[in-house]
Amino acid sequence: MLVAGGTNFDIIVQADRLPAEHEKLRGGTFSAMPGGSAANTALGLARQGCAVRLASAVGNDALGRVCLDDLRAGGVDTSLVQVDTTRTSMALVFSAGAGKRMMTFAGADREAAIGAVSEDEVRAVDHLHVVGEPAPPLRRLVNLARQYGRSISVEWNGRDMSTLGQGASLNLMNADEARSLPGASPDDTAATAQRYAEALKGEVIVTLGSRGALWASPGRPPLYVPTRSVEPVDRTGGGDAFNAGVIAGWLSGASTEHCLRRGLDAALHVITRIGAQP
């Protein structure tokens, strides 16, 4: 399978709140480790037993080398990850257990790396998972995957990804993202998911935080699956781990319920530890 999107280096600060103007607030645990939604998902898929290639970019710096070493050690094929002369993209995460706030800093040109993926490399995989803006390079990959009859999954990540999600096998998002979509029902996530599943002619999977997750399919009522109650330590990467579990389950032919449970279990493993790739 091929995963296309971003690779970051994450700085994670445990804090109960952001500091006020001119305040010097003492934080808790401070961690620095690889991250990025596409990289996190690729690593999660490898851990789920999938053969994975990542199309992404890192800078020619120490942080980029750490990210590549981590991915390779986890079994991800990084031959499509470009190393350019800029810095590695970064994310600053303020994490407070059940909540988080994030700032991202652009670096290496992931769009160029995605644009460099050849038709033969798309044809060689059975599934494409994409994360990021629906820019021309990502749209090209999705169109190639459709042309060659490959299944597709799309991480919506707070964006309206309808142009890529139309006809995609799996569309993945969280409840906050679903509520922000055009035409969303603010108080009925299931109704929104069902509406988009019908419009996209594909599956829509939504994480519901501590309430679990739901799966909406065209022509069928949504399926809810609860999750175990845990005390989150850091939610960074939890959604990416969930996506990896769901995609791996779906590719194996597992039932919808099993796919959701597999995703939820993967997410629990991540959010009860610090960092997106524990």
mmCIF file of C-alpha atoms in Angstrom:
data_model
loop_
_atom_site.group_PDB
_atom_site.id
_atom_site.type_symbol
_atom_site.label_atom_id
_atom_site.label_comp_id
_atom_site.label_asym_id
_atom_site.label_seq_id
_atom_site.Cartn_x
_atom_site.Cartn_y
_atom_site.Cartn_z
ATOM 1 C CA MET A 1 0.000 0.000 0.000
ATOM 2 C CA LEU A 2 1.018 3.617 -0.484
ATOM 3 C CA VAL A 3 0.531 6.408 2.063
ATOM 4 C CA ALA A 4 1.000 10.006 0.874
ATOM 5 C CA GLY A 5 1.263 13.072 3.091
ATOM 6 C CA GLY A 6 3.331 14.790 5.730
ATOM 7 C CA THR A 7 6.182 13.833 8.031
ATOM 8 C CA ASN A 8 6.916 16.119 10.992
ATOM 9 C CA PHE A 9 9.104 16.236 14.026
ATOM 10 C CA ASP A 10 6.910 16.862 17.080
ATOM 11 C CA ILE A 11 7.680 18.903 20.181
ATOM 12 C CA ILE A 12 5.099 17.887 22.799
ATOM 13 C CA VAL A 13 4.622 19.933 25.964
ATOM 14 C CA GLN A 14 2.377 18.648 28.731
ATOM 15 C CA ALA A 15 0.470 21.624 30.149
ATOM 16 C CA ASP A 16 -2.943 22.141 31.706
ATOM 17 C CA ARG A 17 -3.418 25.421 29.850
ATOM 18 C CA LEU A 18 -1.682 27.934 27.618
ATOM 19 C CA PRO A 19 0.145 30.791 29.376
ATOM 20 C CA ALA A 20 -1.485 34.200 29.684
ATOM 21 C CA GLU A 21 0.147 37.354 28.302
ATOM 22 C CA HIS A 22 3.616 37.840 29.884
ATOM 23 C CA GLU A 23 3.064 34.784 32.130
ATOM 24 C CA LYS A 24 5.851 32.271 32.642
ATOM 25 C CA LEU A 25 3.938 29.033 33.057
ATOM 26 C CA ARG A 26 5.840 25.962 34.184
ATOM 27 C CA GLY A 27 4.985 22.997 31.978
ATOM 28 C CA GLY A 28 5.051 19.305 32.724
ATOM 29 C CA THR A 29 6.709 16.618 30.611
ATOM 30 C CA PHE A 30 8.587 17.835 27.518
ATOM 31 C CA SER A 31 9.113 15.358 24.661
ATOM 32 C CA ALA A 32 10.605 15.501 21.174
ATOM 33 C CA MET A 33 9.894 12.707 18.682
ATOM 34 C CA PRO A 34 8.874 11.917 15.085
ATOM 35 C CA GLY A 35 5.324 12.570 13.944
ATOM 36 C CA GLY A 36 3.175 13.798 11.058
ATOM 37 C CA SER A 37 -0.219 12.319 10.159
ATOM 38 C CA ALA A 38 0.885 10.380 7.080
ATOM 39 C CA ALA A 39 4.050 9.094 8.752
ATOM 40 C CA ASN A 40 2.093 8.115 11.864
ATOM 41 C CA THR A 41 -0.466 6.224 9.796
ATOM 42 C CA ALA A 42 2.191 4.509 7.690
ATOM 43 C CA LEU A 43 3.990 3.326 10.812
ATOM 44 C CA GLY A 44 0.692 2.206 12.351
ATOM 45 C CA LEU A 45 -0.147 0.207 9.228
ATOM 46 C CA ALA A 46 3.273 -1.465 9.286
ATOM 47 C CA ARG A 47 2.674 -2.419 12.916
ATOM 48 C CA GLN A 48 -0.681 -3.858 11.839
ATOM 49 C CA GLY A 49 1.172 -6.168 9.444
ATOM 50 C CA CYS A 50 0.733 -4.234 6.182
ATOM 51 C CA ALA A 51 3.465 -3.655 3.597
ATOM 52 C CA VAL A 52 3.669 0.152 3.372
ATOM 53 C CA ARG A 53 5.479 2.741 1.243
ATOM 54 C CA LEU A 54 5.419 6.392 2.298
ATOM 55 C CA ALA A 55 5.507 9.302 -0.165
ATOM 56 C CA SER A 56 6.577 12.322 1.859
ATOM 57 C CA ALA A 57 9.506 14.684 2.474
ATOM 58 C CA VAL A 58 11.958 15.566 5.237
ATOM 59 C CA GLY A 59 14.748 18.112 5.432
ATOM 60 C CA ASN A 60 18.437 17.372 5.152
ATOM 61 C CA ASP A 61 18.926 17.831 8.888
ATOM 62 C CA ALA A 62 19.244 15.806 12.079
ATOM 63 C CA LEU A 63 15.479 15.809 12.668
ATOM 64 C CA GLY A 64 14.827 14.417 9.196
ATOM 65 C CA ARG A 65 17.327 11.634 9.780
ATOM 66 C CA VAL A 66 15.629 10.751 13.074
ATOM 67 C CA CYS A 67 12.243 10.587 11.330
ATOM 68 C CA LEU A 68 13.587 8.344 8.561
ATOM 69 C CA ASP A 69 15.394 6.048 11.005
ATOM 70 C CA ASP A 70 12.202 5.677 13.053
ATOM 71 C CA LEU A 71 10.089 4.822 10.004
ATOM 72 C CA ARG A 72 12.601 2.319 8.654
ATOM 73 C CA ALA A 73 12.980 0.653 12.037
ATOM 74 C CA GLY A 74 9.192 0.282 12.117
ATOM 75 C CA GLY A 75 9.092 -1.476 8.746
ATOM 76 C CA VAL A 76 8.015 1.418 6.474
ATOM 77 C CA ASP A 77 9.524 1.604 2.970
ATOM 78 C CA THR A 78 10.876 5.170 2.757
ATOM 79 C CA SER A 79 12.207 4.984 -0.814
ATOM 80 C CA LEU A 80 9.596 7.578 -1.878
ATOM 81 C CA VAL A 81 10.455 10.009 0.926
ATOM 82 C CA GLN A 82 12.435 12.885 -0.567
ATOM 83 C CA VAL A 83 15.200 14.619 1.380
ATOM 84 C CA ASP A 84 15.489 18.253 0.352
ATOM 85 C CA THR A 85 17.725 21.136 1.394
ATOM 86 C CA THR A 86 15.203 22.830 3.700
ATOM 87 C CA ARG A 87 14.406 21.981 7.296
ATOM 88 C CA THR A 88 12.110 19.169 8.384
ATOM 89 C CA SER A 89 8.531 20.249 9.065
ATOM 90 C CA MET A 90 7.712 20.587 12.753
ATOM 91 C CA ALA A 91 4.706 20.610 15.046
ATOM 92 C CA LEU A 92 4.450 22.157 18.498
ATOM 93 C CA VAL A 93 1.809 20.370 20.568
ATOM 94 C CA PHE A 94 0.387 21.605 23.860
ATOM 95 C CA SER A 95 -1.093 18.464 25.346
ATOM 96 C CA ALA A 96 -3.350 18.258 28.397
ATOM 97 C CA GLY A 97 -4.443 14.629 28.462
ATOM 98 C CA ALA A 98 -7.934 14.753 26.966
ATOM 99 C CA GLY A 99 -7.195 17.933 24.988
ATOM 100 C CA LYS A 100 -4.497 19.328 22.749
ATOM 101 C CA ARG A 101 -3.603 22.417 20.742
ATOM 102 C CA MET A 102 -1.149 22.352 17.887
ATOM 103 C CA MET A 103 0.962 24.724 15.798
ATOM 104 C CA THR A 104 2.661 23.447 12.642
ATOM 105 C CA PHE A 105 5.704 24.836 10.845
ATOM 106 C CA ALA A 106 6.220 24.074 7.152
ATOM 107 C CA GLY A 107 9.506 22.670 5.949
ATOM 108 C CA ALA A 108 10.412 20.075 3.334
ATOM 109 C CA ASP A 109 8.251 20.102 0.201
ATOM 110 C CA ARG A 110 5.900 17.148 0.535
ATOM 111 C CA GLU A 111 3.928 18.267 -2.545
ATOM 112 C CA ALA A 112 7.027 17.821 -4.722
ATOM 113 C CA ALA A 113 7.594 14.363 -3.257
ATOM 114 C CA ILE A 114 3.995 13.353 -3.877
ATOM 115 C CA GLY A 115 4.142 14.781 -7.398
ATOM 116 C CA ALA A 116 7.217 12.666 -8.138
ATOM 117 C CA VAL A 117 5.391 9.363 -7.531
ATOM 118 C CA SER A 118 5.151 7.586 -10.891
ATOM 119 C CA GLU A 119 2.196 5.805 -12.471
ATOM 120 C CA ASP A 120 4.053 2.506 -12.146
ATOM 121 C CA GLU A 121 4.484 3.066 -8.399
ATOM 122 C CA VAL A 122 0.750 3.677 -7.988
ATOM 123 C CA ARG A 123 -0.097 0.671 -10.137
ATOM 124 C CA ALA A 124 2.187 -1.518 -7.997
ATOM 125 C CA VAL A 125 0.106 -1.059 -4.817
ATOM 126 C CA ASP A 126 -3.331 -2.339 -3.874
ATOM 127 C CA HIS A 127 -4.431 0.643 -1.773
ATOM 128 C CA LEU A 128 -3.749 4.395 -1.524
ATOM 129 C CA HIS A 129 -4.191 6.414 1.673
ATOM 130 C CA VAL A 130 -3.892 10.202 1.419
ATOM 131 C CA VAL A 131 -3.511 12.936 4.034
ATOM 132 C CA GLY A 132 -3.291 16.658 3.345
ATOM 133 C CA GLU A 133 -4.622 19.487 1.210
ATOM 134 C CA PRO A 134 -6.478 18.419 -1.966
ATOM 135 C CA ALA A 135 -3.748 20.047 -4.060
ATOM 136 C CA PRO A 136 -2.927 18.942 -7.634
ATOM 137 C CA PRO A 137 -0.224 16.367 -6.678
ATOM 138 C CA LEU A 138 -2.562 14.589 -4.249
ATOM 139 C CA ARG A 139 -5.477 14.765 -6.700
ATOM 140 C CA ARG A 140 -3.240 13.240 -9.379
ATOM 141 C CA LEU A 141 -2.396 10.269 -7.134
ATOM 142 C CA VAL A 142 -6.058 9.699 -6.312
ATOM 143 C CA ASN A 143 -7.020 9.875 -9.985
ATOM 144 C CA LEU A 144 -4.281 7.380 -10.881
ATOM 145 C CA ALA A 145 -5.466 5.014 -8.147
ATOM 146 C CA ARG A 146 -9.013 5.248 -9.515
ATOM 147 C CA GLN A 147 -7.753 4.680 -13.058
ATOM 148 C CA TYR A 148 -6.005 1.463 -12.026
ATOM 149 C CA GLY A 149 -8.861 0.247 -9.832
ATOM 150 C CA ARG A 150 -7.035 0.625 -6.522
ATOM 151 C CA SER A 151 -8.959 1.200 -3.305
ATOM 152 C CA ILE A 152 -8.560 4.616 -1.675
ATOM 153 C CA SER A 153 -8.863 6.027 1.837
ATOM 154 C CA VAL A 154 -8.897 9.737 2.648
ATOM 155 C CA GLU A 155 -8.078 11.398 5.979
ATOM 156 C CA TRP A 156 -10.180 14.577 6.065
ATOM 157 C CA ASN A 157 -8.135 16.190 8.873
ATOM 158 C CA GLY A 158 -10.410 19.214 9.339
ATOM 159 C CA ARG A 159 -10.859 19.888 5.610
ATOM 160 C CA ASP A 160 -13.681 19.329 3.155
ATOM 161 C CA MET A 161 -12.060 16.577 1.087
ATOM 162 C CA SER A 162 -15.114 15.855 -1.066
ATOM 163 C CA THR A 163 -13.151 16.275 -4.284
ATOM 164 C CA LEU A 164 -10.907 13.372 -3.248
ATOM 165 C CA GLY A 165 -13.447 11.461 -1.184
ATOM 166 C CA GLN A 166 -15.975 11.058 -3.999
ATOM 167 C CA GLY A 167 -16.019 7.329 -4.648
ATOM 168 C CA ALA A 168 -13.223 6.648 -2.143
ATOM 169 C CA SER A 169 -13.594 3.405 -0.242
ATOM 170 C CA LEU A 170 -13.013 4.976 3.190
ATOM 171 C CA ASN A 171 -13.393 8.569 4.406
ATOM 172 C CA LEU A 172 -11.994 9.107 7.906
ATOM 173 C CA MET A 173 -12.592 12.047 10.262
ATOM 174 C CA ASN A 174 -13.345 12.947 13.881
ATOM 175 C CA ALA A 175 -16.599 14.333 15.259
ATOM 176 C CA ASP A 176 -15.329 17.930 15.486
ATOM 177 C CA GLU A 177 -14.294 17.783 11.831
ATOM 178 C CA ALA A 178 -17.663 16.303 10.839
ATOM 179 C CA ARG A 179 -19.521 19.109 12.627
ATOM 180 C CA SER A 180 -17.568 21.729 10.642
ATOM 181 C CA LEU A 181 -18.448 20.302 7.207
ATOM 182 C CA PRO A 182 -20.769 22.166 4.840
ATOM 183 C CA GLY A 183 -24.363 21.179 5.573
ATOM 184 C CA ALA A 184 -23.438 19.372 8.812
ATOM 185 C CA SER A 185 -26.033 18.703 11.502
ATOM 186 C CA PRO A 186 -24.361 20.364 14.540
ATOM 187 C CA ASP A 187 -25.993 18.047 17.078
ATOM 188 C CA ASP A 188 -26.224 14.848 15.032
ATOM 189 C CA THR A 189 -22.861 13.476 13.881
ATOM 190 C CA ALA A 190 -24.458 10.251 12.681
ATOM 191 C CA ALA A 191 -26.839 12.147 10.389
ATOM 192 C CA THR A 192 -23.929 14.134 8.949
ATOM 193 C CA ALA A 193 -21.878 10.986 8.389
ATOM 194 C CA GLN A 194 -24.814 9.267 6.713
ATOM 195 C CA ARG A 195 -25.494 12.263 4.467
ATOM 196 C CA TYR A 196 -21.863 12.334 3.330
ATOM 197 C CA ALA A 197 -21.735 8.559 2.846
ATOM 198 C CA GLU A 198 -24.708 8.784 0.497
ATOM 199 C CA ALA A 199 -23.293 11.806 -1.369
ATOM 200 C CA LEU A 200 -19.763 10.380 -1.683
ATOM 201 C CA LYS A 201 -20.945 6.842 -2.451
ATOM 202 C CA GLY A 202 -18.401 5.538 0.040
ATOM 203 C CA GLU A 203 -17.874 4.668 3.682
ATOM 204 C CA VAL A 204 -17.605 7.477 6.260
ATOM 205 C CA ILE A 205 -15.924 6.623 9.559
ATOM 206 C CA VAL A 206 -16.033 9.092 12.453
ATOM 207 C CA THR A 207 -14.242 8.892 15.799
ATOM 208 C CA LEU A 208 -16.312 10.107 18.759
ATOM 209 C CA GLY A 209 -13.634 10.502 21.441
ATOM 210 C CA SER A 210 -14.470 8.643 24.621
ATOM 211 C CA ARG A 211 -17.758 7.431 23.081
ATOM 212 C CA GLY A 212 -16.038 5.257 20.472
ATOM 213 C CA ALA A 213 -16.648 5.518 16.729
ATOM 214 C CA LEU A 214 -19.324 5.162 14.062
ATOM 215 C CA TRP A 215 -19.391 3.832 10.514
ATOM 216 C CA ALA A 216 -21.845 5.154 7.927
ATOM 217 C CA SER A 217 -22.463 3.264 4.685
ATOM 218 C CA PRO A 218 -24.711 4.201 1.758
ATOM 219 C CA GLY A 219 -28.127 2.621 2.181
ATOM 220 C CA ARG A 220 -27.551 1.278 5.711
ATOM 221 C CA PRO A 221 -28.021 2.726 9.226
ATOM 222 C CA PRO A 222 -24.780 3.865 10.917
ATOM 223 C CA LEU A 223 -23.024 1.367 13.181
ATOM 224 C CA TYR A 224 -21.770 2.534 16.585
ATOM 225 C CA VAL A 225 -18.979 0.792 18.482
ATOM 226 C CA PRO A 226 -18.064 1.975 22.012
ATOM 227 C CA THR A 227 -14.548 2.060 23.399
ATOM 228 C CA ARG A 228 -13.012 1.305 26.771
ATOM 229 C CA SER A 229 -12.809 4.134 29.275
ATOM 230 C CA VAL A 230 -9.209 5.309 29.803
ATOM 231 C CA GLU A 231 -7.464 8.389 31.142
ATOM 232 C CA PRO A 232 -5.704 9.926 28.107
ATOM 233 C CA VAL A 233 -2.094 10.969 28.565
ATOM 234 C CA ASP A 234 -1.569 12.584 25.149
ATOM 235 C CA ARG A 235 -4.003 12.470 22.224
ATOM 236 C CA THR A 236 -1.351 13.260 19.605
ATOM 237 C CA GLY A 237 -1.551 10.637 16.847
ATOM 238 C CA GLY A 238 -4.564 8.833 18.268
ATOM 239 C CA GLY A 239 -6.641 9.439 15.142
ATOM 240 C CA ASP A 240 -3.797 8.299 12.894
ATOM 241 C CA ALA A 241 -3.483 5.048 14.843
ATOM 242 C CA PHE A 242 -7.251 4.564 14.609
ATOM 243 C CA ASN A 243 -7.103 5.046 10.843
ATOM 244 C CA ALA A 244 -4.318 2.476 10.539
ATOM 245 C CA GLY A 245 -6.313 -0.105 12.472
ATOM 246 C CA VAL A 246 -9.474 0.488 10.446
ATOM 247 C CA ILE A 247 -7.692 0.386 7.075
ATOM 248 C CA ALA A 248 -5.738 -2.755 7.973
ATOM 249 C CA GLY A 249 -8.911 -4.473 9.117
ATOM 250 C CA TRP A 250 -10.848 -3.410 6.018
ATOM 251 C CA LEU A 251 -8.105 -4.611 3.678
ATOM 252 C CA SER A 252 -8.121 -7.985 5.421
ATOM 253 C CA GLY A 253 -11.846 -8.370 4.730
ATOM 254 C CA ALA A 254 -12.895 -8.044 8.376
ATOM 255 C CA SER A 255 -16.382 -6.993 9.414
ATOM 256 C CA THR A 256 -17.217 -3.334 9.937
ATOM 257 C CA GLU A 257 -17.475 -3.853 13.694
ATOM 258 C CA HIS A 258 -14.112 -5.611 13.821
ATOM 259 C CA CYS A 259 -12.483 -2.797 11.820
ATOM 260 C CA LEU A 260 -13.790 -0.190 14.252
ATOM 261 C CA ARG A 261 -12.674 -2.173 17.284
ATOM 262 C CA ARG A 262 -9.240 -2.703 15.747
ATOM 263 C CA GLY A 263 -8.952 1.034 15.151
ATOM 264 C CA LEU A 264 -10.142 1.946 18.634
ATOM 265 C CA ASP A 265 -7.694 -0.467 20.270
ATOM 266 C CA ALA A 266 -4.823 1.018 18.239
ATOM 267 C CA ALA A 267 -5.866 4.517 19.284
ATOM 268 C CA LEU A 268 -5.982 3.537 22.965
ATOM 269 C CA HIS A 269 -2.417 2.254 22.731
ATOM 270 C CA VAL A 270 -1.287 5.678 21.513
ATOM 271 C CA ILE A 271 -3.319 8.077 23.674
ATOM 272 C CA THR A 272 -2.280 6.379 26.918
ATOM 273 C CA ARG A 273 1.362 7.239 26.136
ATOM 274 C CA ILE A 274 3.246 10.362 25.100
ATOM 275 C CA GLY A 275 3.881 10.909 21.405
ATOM 276 C CA ALA A 276 2.281 9.917 18.124
ATOM 277 C CA GLN A 277 4.485 6.862 17.544
ATOM 278 C CA PRO A 278 5.001 5.152 20.949
#
